[in-house]
């Protein structure tokens, strides 16, 4: 669906390294529509909520370090809308492990360590809906853009 939405987040390392604009630019240029965005310094409690993709990772040895890193500074959360936003968003981020993330992807261009991999993207349409509701309880903003007919068939 061209109305599919995904939750994309620039992690604290991405903010500190000045990559917020670069990441926004990639999603804009690809043709996605920005329907929500905010900068927040999240608490560990928020980051561990069942509605986040990270809830599945509780019990993994790296989980405490992941939460500490994610709560170490502000993040930029965004909702991007467009055809296959969830899957295409994941492709744009690149593989989780830096050794496998291809050049041309955000992680493949900017990250070297799995625990400092710059960005997050929802892993399924259903988890995207949960993450969007968690990070944007106020809802997203719907509006039309003039060039939709040049992006979608
Ligand atoms: P992704 O972020 O690609 O969806 P994930 O959901 O499996 O990957 O894991 C969430 C984050 O947890 C990931 O971006 C970085 C961290 N992580 C995953 N596997 C890890 C590992 N083996 N060691 C350290 N951190 C890890
Ligand atoms: Mg994940």
mmCIF file of C-alpha atoms and ligand atoms in Angstrom:
data_model
loop_
_atom_site.group_PDB
_atom_site.id
_atom_site.type_symbol
_atom_site.label_atom_id
_atom_site.label_comp_id
_atom_site.label_asym_id
_atom_site.label_seq_id
_atom_site.Cartn_x
_atom_site.Cartn_y
_atom_site.Cartn_z
ATOM 1 C CA UNK A 1 0.000 0.000 0.000
ATOM 2 C CA UNK A 2 1.192 3.519 -0.757
ATOM 3 C CA UNK A 3 -0.171 4.436 2.680
ATOM 4 C CA UNK A 4 2.095 1.952 4.497
ATOM 5 C CA UNK A 5 3.931 3.602 7.371
ATOM 6 C CA UNK A 6 7.154 2.706 9.170
ATOM 7 C CA UNK A 7 8.870 3.989 12.287
ATOM 8 C CA UNK A 8 12.452 5.064 11.592
ATOM 9 C CA UNK A 9 14.677 6.356 14.382
ATOM 10 C CA UNK A 10 18.099 7.988 14.317
ATOM 11 C CA UNK A 11 19.840 6.525 17.364
ATOM 12 C CA UNK A 12 21.953 8.582 19.812
ATOM 13 C CA UNK A 13 25.168 7.902 17.854
ATOM 14 C CA UNK A 14 23.537 9.080 14.632
ATOM 15 C CA UNK A 15 22.419 12.306 16.325
ATOM 16 C CA UNK A 16 25.863 12.911 17.862
ATOM 17 C CA UNK A 17 27.586 12.237 14.556
ATOM 18 C CA UNK A 18 25.428 14.746 12.702
ATOM 19 C CA UNK A 19 23.678 12.216 10.488
ATOM 20 C CA UNK A 20 20.062 13.285 11.108
ATOM 21 C CA UNK A 21 19.849 15.410 7.963
ATOM 22 C CA UNK A 22 21.568 12.766 5.847
ATOM 23 C CA UNK A 23 19.094 10.101 6.937
ATOM 24 C CA UNK A 24 16.079 12.345 6.411
ATOM 25 C CA UNK A 25 17.415 13.267 2.967
ATOM 26 C CA UNK A 26 17.670 9.631 1.904
ATOM 27 C CA UNK A 27 14.050 8.909 2.804
ATOM 28 C CA UNK A 28 12.839 12.136 1.196
ATOM 29 C CA UNK A 29 14.728 11.503 -2.024
ATOM 30 C CA UNK A 30 13.517 7.922 -2.234
ATOM 31 C CA UNK A 31 9.968 9.278 -2.405
ATOM 32 C CA UNK A 32 8.668 8.629 1.091
ATOM 33 C CA UNK A 33 6.499 11.205 2.845
ATOM 34 C CA UNK A 34 7.382 12.413 6.336
ATOM 35 C CA UNK A 35 4.226 12.315 8.462
ATOM 36 C CA UNK A 36 5.713 12.681 11.983
ATOM 37 C CA UNK A 37 9.036 13.581 13.565
ATOM 38 C CA UNK A 38 10.400 14.442 17.017
ATOM 39 C CA UNK A 39 13.645 14.602 18.968
ATOM 40 C CA UNK A 40 13.412 12.974 22.388
ATOM 41 C CA UNK A 41 15.753 11.719 25.092
ATOM 42 C CA UNK A 42 13.985 8.443 25.840
ATOM 43 C CA UNK A 43 13.995 6.740 29.231
ATOM 44 C CA UNK A 44 14.992 3.078 29.677
ATOM 45 C CA UNK A 45 11.380 2.395 30.732
ATOM 46 C CA UNK A 46 10.064 3.756 27.432
ATOM 47 C CA UNK A 47 12.638 1.854 25.392
ATOM 48 C CA UNK A 48 11.748 -1.461 27.048
ATOM 49 C CA UNK A 49 7.982 -1.205 26.505
ATOM 50 C CA UNK A 50 6.330 -4.218 24.833
ATOM 51 C CA UNK A 51 5.324 -2.039 21.866
ATOM 52 C CA UNK A 52 8.948 -1.610 20.754
ATOM 53 C CA UNK A 53 10.838 -4.010 18.513
ATOM 54 C CA UNK A 54 13.380 -4.284 21.322
ATOM 55 C CA UNK A 55 10.946 -6.051 23.670
ATOM 56 C CA UNK A 56 11.693 -9.306 21.792
ATOM 57 C CA UNK A 57 15.372 -8.949 22.684
ATOM 58 C CA UNK A 58 14.935 -9.017 26.480
ATOM 59 C CA UNK A 59 17.129 -11.824 27.780
ATOM 60 C CA UNK A 60 19.810 -11.396 25.104
ATOM 61 C CA UNK A 61 23.251 -10.725 26.617
ATOM 62 C CA UNK A 62 23.520 -7.404 24.795
ATOM 63 C CA UNK A 63 20.074 -6.125 25.921
ATOM 64 C CA UNK A 64 21.229 -4.057 28.958
ATOM 65 C CA UNK A 65 23.932 -2.404 26.847
ATOM 66 C CA UNK A 66 21.431 -1.745 24.060
ATOM 67 C CA UNK A 67 19.046 0.057 26.415
ATOM 68 C CA UNK A 68 21.885 2.043 28.021
ATOM 69 C CA UNK A 69 23.095 3.150 24.575
ATOM 70 C CA UNK A 70 19.595 4.026 23.362
ATOM 71 C CA UNK A 71 18.964 6.097 26.523
ATOM 72 C CA UNK A 72 22.395 7.793 26.403
ATOM 73 C CA UNK A 73 21.238 10.793 24.385
ATOM 74 C CA UNK A 74 18.436 12.129 22.240
ATOM 75 C CA UNK A 75 17.050 10.163 19.311
ATOM 76 C CA UNK A 76 15.066 11.403 16.342
ATOM 77 C CA UNK A 77 11.922 9.384 15.725
ATOM 78 C CA UNK A 78 10.142 9.652 12.399
ATOM 79 C CA UNK A 79 7.203 8.129 10.586
ATOM 80 C CA UNK A 80 7.668 7.696 6.850
ATOM 81 C CA UNK A 81 4.819 6.761 4.532
ATOM 82 C CA UNK A 82 4.870 5.193 1.079
ATOM 83 C CA UNK A 83 4.827 1.983 -0.948
ATOM 84 C CA UNK A 84 6.332 -0.904 1.039
ATOM 85 C CA UNK A 85 7.702 1.567 3.598
ATOM 86 C CA UNK A 86 8.561 -1.105 6.172
ATOM 87 C CA UNK A 87 10.567 -3.431 3.933
ATOM 88 C CA UNK A 88 12.154 -0.726 1.814
ATOM 89 C CA UNK A 89 13.037 1.208 4.972
ATOM 90 C CA UNK A 90 14.876 -1.843 6.295
ATOM 91 C CA UNK A 91 16.764 -2.214 3.008
ATOM 92 C CA UNK A 92 17.796 1.445 3.215
ATOM 93 C CA UNK A 93 19.093 0.949 6.777
ATOM 94 C CA UNK A 94 21.162 -2.087 5.822
ATOM 95 C CA UNK A 95 21.823 -5.357 7.616
ATOM 96 C CA UNK A 96 22.068 -5.409 11.415
ATOM 97 C CA UNK A 97 25.644 -6.740 11.416
ATOM 98 C CA UNK A 98 28.083 -4.218 9.943
ATOM 99 C CA UNK A 99 30.036 -6.961 8.173
ATOM 100 C CA UNK A 100 26.872 -7.720 6.206
ATOM 101 C CA UNK A 101 25.552 -4.196 5.618
ATOM 102 C CA UNK A 102 26.115 -3.248 1.999
ATOM 103 C CA UNK A 103 27.697 0.013 0.894
ATOM 104 C CA UNK A 104 24.945 2.365 -0.192
ATOM 105 C CA UNK A 105 22.890 1.543 2.886
ATOM 106 C CA UNK A 106 22.926 3.865 5.906
ATOM 107 C CA UNK A 107 24.687 1.321 8.108
ATOM 108 C CA UNK A 108 26.929 0.195 5.250
ATOM 109 C CA UNK A 109 28.041 3.770 4.687
ATOM 110 C CA UNK A 110 28.328 5.010 8.286
ATOM 111 C CA UNK A 111 28.583 2.189 10.858
ATOM 112 C CA UNK A 112 31.265 -0.264 11.965
ATOM 113 C CA UNK A 113 29.896 -1.792 15.177
ATOM 114 C CA UNK A 114 26.607 -3.668 15.662
ATOM 115 C CA UNK A 115 26.053 -1.817 18.928
ATOM 116 C CA UNK A 116 26.518 1.600 17.254
ATOM 117 C CA UNK A 117 24.557 1.141 14.080
ATOM 118 C CA UNK A 118 23.051 4.635 13.713
ATOM 119 C CA UNK A 119 19.442 3.873 12.952
ATOM 120 C CA UNK A 120 16.380 1.774 13.722
ATOM 121 C CA UNK A 121 13.528 0.676 11.493
ATOM 122 C CA UNK A 122 10.414 -1.355 12.300
ATOM 123 C CA UNK A 123 10.690 -4.989 11.200
ATOM 124 C CA UNK A 124 7.049 -5.622 10.156
ATOM 125 C CA UNK A 125 3.875 -3.696 9.370
ATOM 126 C CA UNK A 126 2.298 -4.729 12.675
ATOM 127 C CA UNK A 127 5.333 -3.742 14.753
ATOM 128 C CA UNK A 128 5.486 -0.453 12.855
ATOM 129 C CA UNK A 129 1.913 0.275 13.952
ATOM 130 C CA UNK A 130 2.840 -0.522 17.561
ATOM 131 C CA UNK A 131 5.983 1.601 17.475
ATOM 132 C CA UNK A 132 4.196 4.537 15.830
ATOM 133 C CA UNK A 133 1.488 4.435 18.525
ATOM 134 C CA UNK A 134 4.133 4.278 21.258
ATOM 135 C CA UNK A 135 6.333 7.120 20.014
ATOM 136 C CA UNK A 136 3.532 9.290 18.604
ATOM 137 C CA UNK A 137 0.500 8.824 20.873
ATOM 138 C CA UNK A 138 -0.680 12.218 19.578
ATOM 139 C CA UNK A 139 -0.913 10.700 16.077
ATOM 140 C CA UNK A 140 0.736 11.570 12.783
ATOM 141 C CA UNK A 141 -0.080 14.393 10.368
ATOM 142 C CA UNK A 142 -1.820 13.576 7.119
ATOM 143 C CA UNK A 143 -1.314 15.869 4.156
ATOM 144 C CA UNK A 144 -1.001 15.480 0.421
ATOM 145 C CA UNK A 145 2.071 16.187 -1.650
ATOM 146 C CA UNK A 146 1.723 17.532 -5.164
ATOM 147 C CA UNK A 147 4.013 15.070 -6.947
ATOM 148 C CA UNK A 148 2.512 11.769 -5.820
ATOM 149 C CA UNK A 149 1.619 10.850 -9.397
ATOM 150 C CA UNK A 150 5.327 11.008 -10.266
ATOM 151 C CA UNK A 151 6.298 8.630 -7.440
ATOM 152 C CA UNK A 152 3.474 6.066 -7.510
ATOM 153 C CA UNK A 153 1.752 4.449 -10.507
HETATM 154 P P1 LIG B 1 17.753 -4.450 13.710
HETATM 155 O O1 LIG B 1 18.141 -3.186 14.405
HETATM 156 O O2 LIG B 1 18.490 -4.587 12.405
HETATM 157 O O3 LIG B 1 16.265 -4.631 13.572
HETATM 158 P P2 LIG B 1 17.627 -6.393 15.877
HETATM 159 O O4 LIG B 1 16.205 -5.999 16.012
HETATM 160 O O5 LIG B 1 17.959 -7.838 15.772
HETATM 161 O O6 LIG B 1 18.308 -5.660 14.611
HETATM 162 O O7 LIG B 1 18.460 -5.814 17.095
HETATM 163 C C1 LIG B 1 18.194 -4.518 17.583
HETATM 164 C C2 LIG B 1 19.493 -3.832 17.895
HETATM 165 O O8 LIG B 1 20.167 -4.540 18.910
HETATM 166 C C3 LIG B 1 20.476 -3.779 16.730
HETATM 167 O O9 LIG B 1 20.227 -2.697 15.856
HETATM 168 C C4 LIG B 1 21.759 -3.631 17.436
HETATM 169 C C5 LIG B 1 21.570 -4.458 18.703
HETATM 170 N N1 LIG B 1 22.090 -5.801 18.518
HETATM 171 C C6 LIG B 1 21.536 -6.806 17.800
HETATM 172 N N2 LIG B 1 22.280 -7.914 17.818
HETATM 173 C C7 LIG B 1 23.365 -7.597 18.575
HETATM 174 C C8 LIG B 1 24.531 -8.292 18.997
HETATM 175 N N3 LIG B 1 24.740 -9.564 18.636
HETATM 176 N N4 LIG B 1 25.417 -7.623 19.777
HETATM 177 C C9 LIG B 1 25.214 -6.341 20.136
HETATM 178 N N5 LIG B 1 24.142 -5.626 19.786
HETATM 179 C C10 LIG B 1 23.240 -6.236 19.028
HETATM 180 MG MG1 LIG B 2 14.812 -4.964 14.998
#
